[in-house]
Coordinates of C-alpha atoms in Angstrom, one line a residue:
Chain C
X1 CA 0.0 0.0 0.0
X2 CA 1.4 3.4 -0.9
X3 CA 1.7 6.2 1.6
X4 CA -1.5 8.1 1.8
X5 CA -0.6 10.7 4.3
X6 CA -1.1 14.1 2.7
X7 CA -3.0 12.6 -0.2
X8 CA -6.7 13.0 -0.9
X9 CA -8.1 9.5 -0.6
X10 CA -11.1 8.3 -2.5
X11 CA -13.9 7.0 -0.4
X12 CA -14.4 3.3 -0.9
X13 CA -18.2 3.7 -0.7
X14 CA -18.4 7.1 -2.4
X15 CA -19.2 6.0 -5.9
X16 CA -22.1 3.8 -4.6
X17 CA -23.5 6.7 -2.6
X18 CA -23.6 9.1 -5.6
X19 CA -25.1 6.6 -8.0
X20 CA -27.8 5.4 -5.6
X21 CA -26.4 1.9 -5.5
X22 CA -25.8 1.9 -1.7
X23 CA -28.3 -0.4 0.0
X24 CA -29.4 0.8 3.4
X25 CA -31.5 -1.5 5.5
X26 CA -34.8 -0.1 4.2
X27 CA -33.5 -0.7 0.6
X28 CA -33.1 -4.4 1.0
X29 CA -35.9 -6.0 -1.1
X30 CA -37.0 -9.4 0.2
X31 CA -40.3 -10.7 -1.3
X32 CA -43.1 -11.3 1.1
X33 CA -41.7 -9.0 3.8
X34 CA -44.3 -8.2 6.5
X35 CA -44.7 -4.7 8.0
X36 CA -44.2 -4.3 11.7
X37 CA -45.9 -1.8 14.0
X38 CA -45.8 -1.5 17.8
X39 CA -48.4 -0.7 20.4
X40 CA -46.8 1.9 22.5
X41 CA -47.8 3.0 26.0
X42 CA -50.0 6.1 26.1
X43 CA -48.8 6.9 29.7
X44 CA -45.5 7.7 31.2
X45 CA -45.8 5.3 34.2
X46 CA -48.3 2.6 35.0
X47 CA -49.0 -1.1 35.4
X48 CA -50.5 -3.3 32.7
X49 CA -53.6 -4.8 34.2
X50 CA -54.8 -6.6 31.1
X51 CA -53.4 -7.2 27.6
X52 CA -55.6 -9.1 25.1
X53 CA -54.2 -9.7 21.6
X54 CA -56.7 -12.4 20.6
X55 CA -58.8 -10.1 18.4
X56 CA -55.8 -8.6 16.7
X57 CA -54.4 -12.0 15.9
X58 CA -57.5 -12.9 14.0
X59 CA -57.5 -9.7 11.9
X60 CA -57.2 -10.3 8.1
X61 CA -53.6 -9.8 6.9
X62 CA -52.1 -10.2 10.4
X63 CA -49.4 -12.9 10.5
X64 CA -48.4 -12.6 14.1
X65 CA -48.6 -10.6 17.3
X66 CA -46.0 -10.7 20.1
X67 CA -46.0 -9.6 23.7
X68 CA -43.5 -9.9 26.6
X69 CA -44.5 -13.6 26.9
X70 CA -42.9 -14.2 23.5
X71 CA -39.5 -12.9 24.5
X72 CA -37.1 -15.7 25.6
X73 CA -35.0 -13.3 27.7
X74 CA -36.8 -10.0 28.3
X75 CA -34.0 -8.0 29.8
X76 CA -31.1 -6.5 27.9
X77 CA -28.6 -3.7 27.9
X78 CA -25.0 -3.3 29.3
X79 CA -26.9 -3.1 32.6
X80 CA -29.7 -5.5 31.7
X81 CA -32.6 -3.5 33.0
X82 CA -34.6 -2.9 29.8
X83 CA -37.4 -5.2 28.5
X84 CA -37.9 -5.8 24.8
X85 CA -41.7 -5.5 25.4
X86 CA -43.2 -4.3 28.7
X87 CA -44.3 -7.2 30.9
X88 CA -46.1 -5.2 33.6
X89 CA -44.4 -2.0 34.6
X90 CA -44.4 0.9 32.1
X91 CA -41.6 3.4 32.6
X92 CA -42.1 5.8 29.8
X93 CA -44.7 7.1 27.3
X94 CA -44.1 5.4 24.0
X95 CA -42.6 2.2 25.5
X96 CA -43.4 -0.8 23.3
X97 CA -46.0 -3.2 24.8
X98 CA -46.9 -5.4 21.8
X99 CA -45.9 -5.7 18.2
X100 CA -47.8 -6.8 15.1
X101 CA -46.5 -8.2 11.8
X102 CA -49.0 -7.8 8.9
X103 CA -49.1 -7.8 5.1
X104 CA -49.1 -4.0 4.9
X105 CA -49.2 -0.9 7.1
X106 CA -52.9 -0.5 7.0
X107 CA -53.5 -4.1 8.3
X108 CA -50.9 -3.6 11.0
X109 CA -52.4 -0.3 12.2
X110 CA -55.9 -1.8 12.3
X111 CA -54.7 -4.7 14.3
X112 CA -53.0 -2.4 16.9
X113 CA -56.5 -0.8 17.4
X114 CA -57.9 -4.3 18.2
X115 CA -55.4 -5.0 21.0
X116 CA -57.2 -4.7 24.4
X117 CA -55.1 -2.8 26.9
X118 CA -55.9 -1.8 30.4
X119 CA -53.4 0.3 32.4
X120 CA -53.4 1.5 35.9
X121 CA -51.7 4.9 35.5
X122 CA -49.2 5.9 38.2
X123 CA -47.6 9.2 39.1
X124 CA -44.6 9.8 36.9
X125 CA -41.5 11.8 37.6
X126 CA -40.2 13.8 34.7
X127 CA -37.8 16.3 36.2
X128 CA -34.5 14.9 37.4
X129 CA -34.3 17.5 40.2
X130 CA -37.7 16.3 41.5
X131 CA -36.6 12.7 41.1
X132 CA -33.6 13.3 43.4
X133 CA -35.9 14.4 46.3
X134 CA -36.8 12.1 49.2
X135 CA -40.3 10.7 48.6
X136 CA -40.2 11.2 44.9
X137 CA -42.1 8.7 42.8
X138 CA -39.7 5.8 41.9
X139 CA -38.9 5.4 38.2
X140 CA -37.3 2.0 39.0
X141 CA -37.6 -0.5 41.9
X142 CA -33.9 0.1 42.5
X143 CA -34.5 3.8 43.0
X144 CA -34.0 6.9 40.9
X145 CA -30.2 7.1 41.3
X146 CA -27.6 5.0 39.5
X147 CA -25.4 3.6 42.2
X148 CA -21.5 3.6 42.1
X149 CA -19.9 1.7 45.0
X150 CA -21.9 2.9 48.0
X151 CA -22.7 6.3 46.5
X152 CA -25.6 7.6 44.4
X153 CA -23.1 9.5 42.2
X154 CA -19.9 8.9 40.3
X155 CA -17.1 10.8 41.9
X156 CA -13.6 11.9 40.8
X157 CA -11.4 13.4 43.6
X158 CA -8.0 15.0 43.3
X159 CA -6.1 17.0 46.0
X160 CA -7.8 19.0 48.7
X161 CA -10.6 21.1 47.3
X162 CA -11.7 22.7 50.6
X163 CA -8.2 24.0 51.2
X164 CA -8.1 25.5 47.7
X165 CA -11.3 27.4 48.4
X166 CA -9.7 28.8 51.6
X167 CA -6.7 30.0 49.7
X168 CA -8.7 31.5 46.8
X169 CA -8.7 35.2 45.9
X170 CA -12.0 34.8 44.2
X171 CA -14.7 32.1 44.0
X172 CA -16.6 31.9 40.8
X173 CA -19.7 29.8 40.6
X174 CA -22.0 29.2 37.6
X175 CA -25.0 27.0 36.7
X176 CA -25.4 25.6 33.2
X177 CA -28.4 23.9 31.7
X178 CA -27.9 21.7 28.6
X179 CA -31.2 20.6 27.0
X180 CA -31.7 17.2 25.6
X181 CA -30.7 16.7 21.9
X182 CA -32.0 14.3 19.3
X183 CA -29.5 12.9 16.8
X184 CA -32.1 13.0 14.0
X185 CA -30.1 11.0 11.5
X186 CA -31.7 11.1 8.0
X187 CA -32.2 7.4 8.2
X188 CA -34.8 6.5 10.8
X189 CA -34.5 3.4 13.0
X190 CA -35.1 0.3 10.8
X191 CA -34.6 -3.4 11.0
X192 CA -35.3 -6.3 8.6
X193 CA -35.2 -9.8 10.0
X194 CA -35.3 -12.8 7.5
X195 CA -35.9 -16.3 8.9
X196 CA -34.2 -19.4 7.5
X197 CA -34.6 -23.1 8.3
X198 CA -32.8 -24.1 11.5
X199 CA -34.2 -21.8 12.9
X200 CA -31.6 -19.4 11.8
X201 CA -32.0 -15.7 11.1
X202 CA -30.5 -12.9 9.1
X203 CA -31.0 -9.4 10.5
X204 CA -30.2 -6.3 8.5
X205 CA -29.5 -3.6 11.1
X206 CA -28.8 0.1 11.4
X207 CA -26.6 -0.6 14.5
X208 CA -23.5 1.4 15.1
X209 CA -22.3 -1.2 17.6
X210 CA -22.6 -4.5 15.7
X211 CA -20.6 -6.7 18.0
X212 CA -22.3 -5.4 21.2
X213 CA -25.7 -5.9 19.7
X214 CA -24.9 -9.3 18.2
X215 CA -24.1 -10.6 21.7
X216 CA -27.2 -9.0 23.2
X217 CA -29.5 -10.4 20.5
X218 CA -28.2 -13.9 20.9
X219 CA -29.1 -13.5 24.6
X220 CA -32.5 -12.0 24.0
X221 CA -33.4 -14.7 21.5
X222 CA -31.6 -17.5 23.5
X223 CA -30.4 -19.0 20.3
X224 CA -28.7 -22.3 20.8
X225 CA -30.7 -23.0 23.9
X226 CA -28.6 -26.0 24.9
X227 CA -25.5 -23.9 25.3
X228 CA -24.1 -24.3 28.8
X229 CA -22.1 -21.1 28.8
X230 CA -25.2 -19.1 28.0
X231 CA -27.2 -20.7 30.8
X232 CA -24.5 -20.1 33.4
X233 CA -24.1 -16.5 32.3
X234 CA -27.9 -16.0 32.5
X235 CA -28.2 -17.6 35.9
X236 CA -25.5 -15.3 37.2
X237 CA -26.7 -12.0 36.0
X238 CA -30.1 -12.4 34.5
X239 CA -28.7 -10.7 31.5
X240 CA -29.6 -11.1 27.9
X241 CA -26.0 -11.1 26.9
X242 CA -23.8 -13.8 25.4
X243 CA -20.2 -13.9 24.6
X244 CA -18.7 -15.8 21.6
X245 CA -21.4 -18.3 21.3
X246 CA -24.5 -18.8 19.2
X247 CA -23.3 -16.5 16.4
X248 CA -23.6 -19.3 13.8
X249 CA -27.4 -19.0 14.0
X250 CA -27.5 -15.3 13.7
X251 CA -26.3 -13.5 10.6
X252 CA -26.1 -9.9 11.6
X253 CA -25.6 -7.7 8.6
X254 CA -24.8 -4.0 9.1
X255 CA -22.2 -1.3 8.4
X256 CA -24.2 0.8 6.1
X257 CA -25.6 3.4 8.4
X258 CA -27.6 6.4 7.2
X259 CA -26.2 8.7 10.0
X260 CA -25.9 7.7 13.6
X261 CA -24.0 10.2 15.8
X262 CA -24.4 7.9 18.7
X263 CA -28.1 7.4 18.1
X264 CA -27.8 3.8 17.0
X265 CA -25.7 2.5 19.8
X266 CA -28.7 0.8 21.5
X267 CA -30.9 -2.0 20.1
X268 CA -34.3 -0.4 19.3
X269 CA -35.9 -2.5 16.5
X270 CA -33.7 -5.6 15.8
X271 CA -35.1 -7.6 18.7
X272 CA -38.8 -7.1 17.8
X273 CA -38.2 -7.7 14.1
X274 CA -36.3 -10.9 14.9
X275 CA -39.0 -12.2 17.3
X276 CA -41.7 -11.6 14.8
X277 CA -39.7 -13.2 12.0
X278 CA -39.2 -16.3 14.2
X279 CA -42.8 -16.4 15.2
X280 CA -44.3 -15.9 11.7
X281 CA -41.6 -17.7 9.7
X282 CA -41.6 -14.7 7.3
X283 CA -39.4 -11.7 6.7
X284 CA -40.4 -8.8 9.0
X285 CA -39.4 -5.2 8.7
X286 CA -39.9 -2.5 11.4
X287 CA -39.2 0.9 10.1
X288 CA -39.9 3.7 12.6
X289 CA -41.8 6.7 11.4
X290 CA -39.9 10.0 11.8
X291 CA -42.3 10.9 14.7
X292 CA -41.4 7.6 16.5
X293 CA -37.7 8.2 15.8
X294 CA -37.9 11.8 17.2
X295 CA -40.0 10.8 20.2
X296 CA -38.8 7.4 21.3
X297 CA -35.3 6.7 20.0
X298 CA -32.4 7.4 22.3
X299 CA -31.1 11.0 22.6
X300 CA -28.5 13.1 24.5
X301 CA -30.1 13.5 27.9
X302 CA -30.4 16.9 29.5
X303 CA -27.8 18.1 32.0
X304 CA -27.8 20.5 35.0
X305 CA -24.2 21.4 35.7
X306 CA -22.9 23.5 38.6
X307 CA -19.2 24.6 38.6
X308 CA -17.6 26.4 41.6
X309 CA -14.0 27.4 41.1
X310 CA -11.3 28.7 43.5
X311 CA -9.3 31.2 41.5
X312 CA -6.2 33.4 42.2
X313 CA -5.9 37.0 41.2
X314 CA -3.5 35.9 38.4
X315 CA -6.3 33.8 36.9
X316 CA -5.1 30.3 38.0
X317 CA -7.8 27.9 38.9
X318 CA -6.5 26.1 42.0
X319 CA -9.7 24.2 42.8
X320 CA -12.9 23.1 41.2
X321 CA -16.1 21.6 42.6
X322 CA -18.4 20.4 39.9
X323 CA -21.8 18.8 40.4
X324 CA -23.5 17.4 37.3
X325 CA -27.0 15.9 37.1
X326 CA -27.9 13.8 34.0
X327 CA -31.5 13.2 33.1
X328 CA -31.0 9.6 32.1
X329 CA -34.6 8.8 31.2
X330 CA -36.0 5.4 32.2
X331 CA -33.3 2.8 31.5
X332 CA -29.5 2.6 31.9
X333 CA -28.7 2.3 28.2
X334 CA -25.2 3.9 28.0
X335 CA -26.1 6.6 30.6
X336 CA -23.7 5.4 33.4
X337 CA -20.8 5.4 30.9
X338 CA -21.8 8.8 29.7
X339 CA -21.8 10.1 33.2
X340 CA -18.4 8.5 34.0
X341 CA -16.7 10.1 31.0
X342 CA -18.3 13.5 31.9
X343 CA -16.7 13.2 35.4
X344 CA -13.3 12.2 34.1
X345 CA -13.1 15.2 31.7
X346 CA -15.2 17.7 33.7
X347 CA -12.1 19.9 34.4
X348 CA -11.6 20.4 30.7
X349 CA -8.2 20.7 29.1
X350 CA -6.9 22.6 32.1
X351 CA -4.6 21.7 34.9
X352 CA -6.6 22.1 38.1
X353 CA -4.7 20.5 41.1
X354 CA -7.7 20.1 43.3
X355 CA -10.9 18.7 41.9
X356 CA -14.1 17.2 43.2
X357 CA -16.6 16.1 40.6
X358 CA -19.9 14.4 41.4
X359 CA -21.9 13.1 38.5
X360 CA -25.5 12.0 39.2
X361 CA -27.2 9.7 36.8
X362 CA -30.9 10.2 37.6
X363 CA -33.7 8.1 36.2
X364 CA -37.0 9.7 35.2
X365 CA -40.1 8.5 33.3
X366 CA -38.8 9.5 29.9
X367 CA -37.5 7.4 27.0
X368 CA -34.0 6.2 27.7
X369 CA -31.3 8.7 27.0
X370 CA -28.0 7.3 25.7
X371 CA -24.8 8.2 23.9
X372 CA -24.4 11.1 21.5
X373 CA -21.1 12.5 20.1
X374 CA -18.7 12.8 23.0
X375 CA -20.5 10.6 25.6
X376 CA -21.1 13.3 28.2
X377 CA -17.9 15.3 27.4
X378 CA -19.7 17.8 25.1
X379 CA -21.9 19.2 27.9
X380 CA -18.9 19.3 30.2
X381 CA -16.9 21.3 27.7
X382 CA -19.9 23.6 27.2
X383 CA -20.1 24.3 30.9
X384 CA -16.3 24.6 31.4
X385 CA -15.8 27.0 28.5
X386 CA -18.7 29.3 29.7
X387 CA -17.1 29.2 33.1
X388 CA -13.7 30.2 31.7
X389 CA -15.3 33.3 30.2
X390 CA -17.0 34.1 33.5
X391 CA -13.7 33.8 35.4
X392 CA -12.2 36.3 32.9
X393 CA -15.1 38.7 33.4
X394 CA -14.8 38.5 37.2
X395 CA -11.1 39.2 37.1
X396 CA -11.2 41.7 34.3
X397 CA -8.8 39.5 32.3
X398 CA -8.5 38.5 28.7
X399 CA -10.4 35.2 28.2
X400 CA -7.5 33.9 26.0
X401 CA -5.1 34.5 28.9
X402 CA -7.3 32.7 31.4
X403 CA -7.4 29.7 29.2
X404 CA -3.7 29.6 28.3
X405 CA -2.7 30.2 31.9
X406 CA -4.6 27.1 33.0
X407 CA -4.0 24.9 29.9
X408 CA -2.3 21.6 30.4
X409 CA 1.5 21.5 30.1
X410 CA 3.6 18.5 29.2
X411 CA 3.9 16.1 32.2
X412 CA 0.9 17.5 34.1
X413 CA -2.1 15.2 34.9
X414 CA -5.8 15.0 34.6
X415 CA -8.1 14.7 37.7
X416 CA -7.9 10.9 37.3
X417 CA -4.1 11.2 37.4
X418 CA -3.5 10.4 33.8
X419 CA -0.1 11.9 33.1
X420 CA -0.1 13.8 29.7
X421 CA 3.1 13.4 27.7
X422 CA 1.7 14.8 24.5
X423 CA -0.1 18.1 24.9
X424 CA -0.9 20.9 22.6
X425 CA -3.8 22.9 24.2
X426 CA -1.7 26.1 24.1
X427 CA -0.6 25.6 20.5
X428 CA -4.2 24.9 19.5
X429 CA -5.4 28.1 21.1
X430 CA -2.5 30.1 19.4
X431 CA -3.5 28.6 16.1
X432 CA -7.2 29.3 16.7
X433 CA -6.4 33.0 17.6
X434 CA -4.4 33.4 14.3
X435 CA -7.2 31.9 12.3
X436 CA -9.8 34.1 14.1
X437 CA -7.7 37.2 13.4
X438 CA -7.0 37.7 17.1
X439 CA -3.6 39.3 17.9
X440 CA -2.4 37.7 21.1
X441 CA 0.0 39.6 23.4
X442 CA 3.7 38.7 23.1
X443 CA 3.8 36.6 26.3
X444 CA 0.9 34.4 25.1
X445 CA 2.5 34.0 21.7
X446 CA 5.7 32.9 23.4
X447 CA 3.9 30.3 25.6
X448 CA 4.5 26.6 24.9
X449 CA 3.1 23.3 26.2
X450 CA 6.6 22.1 26.8
X451 CA 7.5 24.9 29.2
X452 CA 7.3 23.9 32.8
X453 CA 4.7 25.8 34.8
X454 CA 6.3 28.7 36.7
Chain W
X1 CA -57.3 -0.3 -7.3
X2 CA -56.5 1.9 -10.2
X3 CA -54.1 1.5 -13.0
X4 CA -51.2 4.0 -13.2
X5 CA -49.1 4.4 -16.3
X6 CA -45.9 6.3 -15.9
X7 CA -42.4 6.5 -17.3
X8 CA -39.5 6.1 -14.9
X9 CA -36.0 6.7 -16.1
X10 CA -37.1 6.3 -19.7
X11 CA -38.9 3.0 -19.2
X12 CA -42.7 2.7 -19.3
X13 CA -44.5 1.0 -16.4
X14 CA -48.1 0.0 -15.6
X15 CA -48.9 -0.5 -11.9
X16 CA -51.9 -1.0 -9.7
X17 CA -52.3 1.6 -7.0
X18 CA -54.8 2.7 -4.4
X19 CA -56.2 6.2 -3.9
X20 CA -53.7 7.1 -1.2
X21 CA -50.7 5.4 -2.7
X22 CA -47.7 7.8 -3.0
X23 CA -45.3 8.1 -5.8
X24 CA -42.5 7.1 -3.4
X25 CA -44.4 3.9 -2.6
X26 CA -44.7 3.1 -6.3
X27 CA -41.0 3.7 -6.9
X28 CA -39.7 1.8 -3.9
X29 CA -42.3 -0.9 -3.1
X30 CA -43.5 -1.7 -6.6
X31 CA -40.6 -0.9 -8.9
X32 CA -37.9 -1.5 -6.4
X33 CA -36.1 1.7 -7.3
X34 CA -34.5 2.5 -3.9
X35 CA -32.5 5.7 -4.4
X36 CA -35.5 7.8 -3.2
X37 CA -35.5 7.3 0.6
X38 CA -38.1 7.4 3.3
X39 CA -36.7 10.0 5.6
X40 CA -39.8 11.7 7.1
X41 CA -42.7 10.8 4.9
X42 CA -44.1 14.3 5.5
X43 CA -42.4 16.3 2.8
X44 CA -39.9 17.9 5.2
X45 CA -36.5 16.4 4.6
X46 CA -36.1 16.0 0.8
X47 CA -34.6 12.4 0.9
X48 CA -37.4 11.3 -1.4
X49 CA -36.8 14.0 -4.1
X50 CA -37.3 13.0 -7.7
X51 CA -37.8 14.9 -11.0
X52 CA -41.3 14.9 -12.4
X53 CA -41.2 16.1 -16.0
X54 CA -38.0 17.8 -15.0
X55 CA -39.4 19.5 -11.9
X56 CA -38.1 18.7 -8.4
X57 CA -40.9 17.1 -6.3
X58 CA -41.1 15.2 -3.0
X59 CA -42.4 11.9 -4.0
X60 CA -43.6 11.0 -0.4
X61 CA -46.3 13.7 -0.6
X62 CA -47.0 13.2 -4.3
X63 CA -50.1 11.1 -4.9
X64 CA -49.3 8.3 -7.3
X65 CA -52.4 8.9 -9.5
X66 CA -51.5 12.5 -9.9
X67 CA -48.5 11.5 -12.1
X68 CA -50.6 9.6 -14.6
X69 CA -48.8 9.6 -17.9
X70 CA -45.9 11.7 -16.6
X71 CA -42.2 11.0 -16.7
X72 CA -40.2 10.5 -13.5
X73 CA -36.4 10.7 -13.1
X74 CA -34.6 9.2 -10.1
X75 CA -30.9 9.3 -9.4
X76 CA -30.5 6.0 -11.3
X77 CA -31.8 7.7 -14.4
X78 CA -29.9 11.0 -14.7
X79 CA -27.3 9.4 -17.0
X80 CA -26.9 6.3 -19.2
X81 CA -26.1 3.2 -17.1
X82 CA -22.3 2.8 -16.8
X83 CA -21.7 6.5 -17.3
X84 CA -21.4 9.1 -14.6
X85 CA -23.0 12.6 -14.4
X86 CA -20.7 15.6 -13.6
X87 CA -22.7 16.1 -10.4
X88 CA -22.1 12.5 -9.3
X89 CA -18.4 12.9 -10.1
X90 CA -18.2 16.2 -8.2
X91 CA -20.1 14.9 -5.1
X92 CA -17.7 12.0 -5.1
X93 CA -14.5 14.0 -5.5
X94 CA -15.5 16.8 -3.2
X95 CA -16.7 14.6 -0.4
X96 CA -20.3 16.0 -0.8
X97 CA -21.6 12.7 0.4
X98 CA -20.9 11.3 3.9
X99 CA -23.4 8.7 5.1
X100 CA -25.1 8.8 1.7
X101 CA -28.7 8.8 2.8
X102 CA -29.5 12.4 1.6
X103 CA -27.3 12.1 -1.5
X104 CA -29.8 11.0 -4.1
X105 CA -32.2 13.8 -3.2
X106 CA -29.3 16.3 -3.0
X107 CA -28.0 15.4 -6.4
X108 CA -31.5 15.6 -8.0
X109 CA -32.2 19.0 -6.4
X110 CA -28.8 20.2 -7.7
X111 CA -29.6 18.9 -11.2
X112 CA -32.9 20.8 -11.1
X113 CA -31.0 23.9 -10.2
X114 CA -28.2 23.5 -12.9
X115 CA -30.7 22.6 -15.6
X116 CA -32.4 26.0 -15.0
X117 CA -29.4 28.0 -14.0
X118 CA -26.0 26.7 -15.2
X119 CA -24.0 29.4 -13.3
X120 CA -25.5 29.7 -9.8
X121 CA -23.9 31.7 -7.1
X122 CA -23.2 30.1 -3.7
X123 CA -26.3 31.7 -2.3
X124 CA -28.4 30.4 -5.1
X125 CA -27.1 26.9 -4.4
X126 CA -28.0 27.2 -0.8
X127 CA -31.5 28.4 -1.7
X128 CA -32.0 25.5 -4.2
X129 CA -31.0 22.9 -1.6
X130 CA -32.9 24.5 1.3
X131 CA -35.5 21.7 1.1
X132 CA -33.0 18.9 1.4
X133 CA -31.6 18.1 4.9
X134 CA -28.2 16.6 5.7
X135 CA -27.1 15.8 9.2
X136 CA -23.5 14.7 8.4
X137 CA -21.7 17.3 6.3
X138 CA -22.8 20.7 7.5
X139 CA -23.6 21.4 3.9
X140 CA -20.3 23.1 3.0
X141 CA -18.9 20.3 0.9
X142 CA -22.3 19.7 -0.7
X143 CA -22.3 23.3 -1.9
X144 CA -18.7 23.0 -3.0
X145 CA -19.7 19.9 -5.0
X146 CA -22.5 21.6 -6.8
X147 CA -20.3 24.6 -7.7
X148 CA -17.5 22.3 -8.9
X149 CA -20.0 20.4 -11.1
X150 CA -21.3 23.7 -12.6
X151 CA -17.8 24.7 -13.5
X152 CA -17.1 21.3 -15.2
X153 CA -20.4 21.4 -17.1
X154 CA -19.6 24.8 -18.5
X155 CA -16.1 23.9 -19.7

């Protein structure tokens, strides 16, 4: 292979994209494919008292209806707390309760209307700040907080923050609200499951995490039921998750993703399409409408971030206390990992010798939030950079100077004590100033990451 | 059911459709022409764009029976098979396509523009593509691609 550094490289899939030859999941044409639609909860929290699919099953054009009773292992996720279809306890408005496979969309929609559903509605909690209070309605039986060790928050501690506040010339505190954000890829959530004799299955997926989801799907479907490893794993954790087994029965086809941005890191349709394909013996496609995608797919959860910094007159941040609250929605998904990364990088690209970060992952009766570009770092960066400007305002300093004064130098370390041997924050800021047409003062132009902090 | 006769990419077709069948459903589900995509199905995103007698339309909100006897062009039909249109070449070379999902609609919207206005300004390109959404590129490289194609088609 020739050296490609500095060369413009042709995209391997570029010509197919511009000619329309690229086949996304929805573009796979399999004769006889059934249309899937889901019955979704009309309430944010409640108990299913009665679910009757008998009339729907008898509707013309309907090939199959599934409920929680049809799911071999109805708990999945990295923390396996999420059902494929609700058994009893509804945690969010729009959560799937049953699914229909029919010859066309009209038949599927009519069948949904024939499903008998009685729900005892319960009081939901939708605001994470309310969910944190004593006596708040409980989103989950385990409580509204994600637990780490013995704490209801993830913590990162470095140095002595209380002492830093005693020594500070100024204390600058700010609160930052980051709303939830939907990825809105142009390609909505879609899955096509095609059954083969065996029973074996091919699933065409929009997944951004093929190997994670392959393991989870083998667990949910309990393919190769005689497998000892699977049984042991299941008995230990109750998890729909299998490692390195059962893959022969499941052909998981993906890699052509019509935009993801972290919004296709959780299984949303593959499990239901697969279960209906196995039940009906026919290909089943579940393509979410744009409205379903906007309302019920995963999203970047909202954040409430408080930063309190101990600052010297010279603009050095000598201590930071940061408290971040993540609205995780109703299931773990990738939320705990998002909160962890937020905490690790909450101090930004700055050397702060005393840091105390507490990240709360709070469950509410909303659709599950999950990953989106940056896994929690983006809201941390937003809050940190606004805070840097506020420090500059308070001290009457140039915001470039505040940033460069605090920027990491070679050999310094992050709040998790990761020593940084390759650092270029100062050089990036110098470059940025030049590109923005900002003339930095001489001492900032002369600054370098390799210089030891004075 | 009603009989719809239409021409798609130069080829005549006769299909049975219902009163509420859309042109997009005819193209994708009956003719298996899959470059027009289902992005929103409400006429907001432009992934289903096709040319109807040379005019850019959103096939997801175009009733199938309203195109009786008309001629439809999709991305597959903008040039002879095996050949490549200057817009396709420009989108490929200028990285105007990232995930590729909006690309068929983008190229057709661009073709409608260049057919009417061979020398558009940057602002005119933006205006012409304002009904086509992209979530990957930030649009800059798409606009670059259209302007590059316009240059090539003039020379």
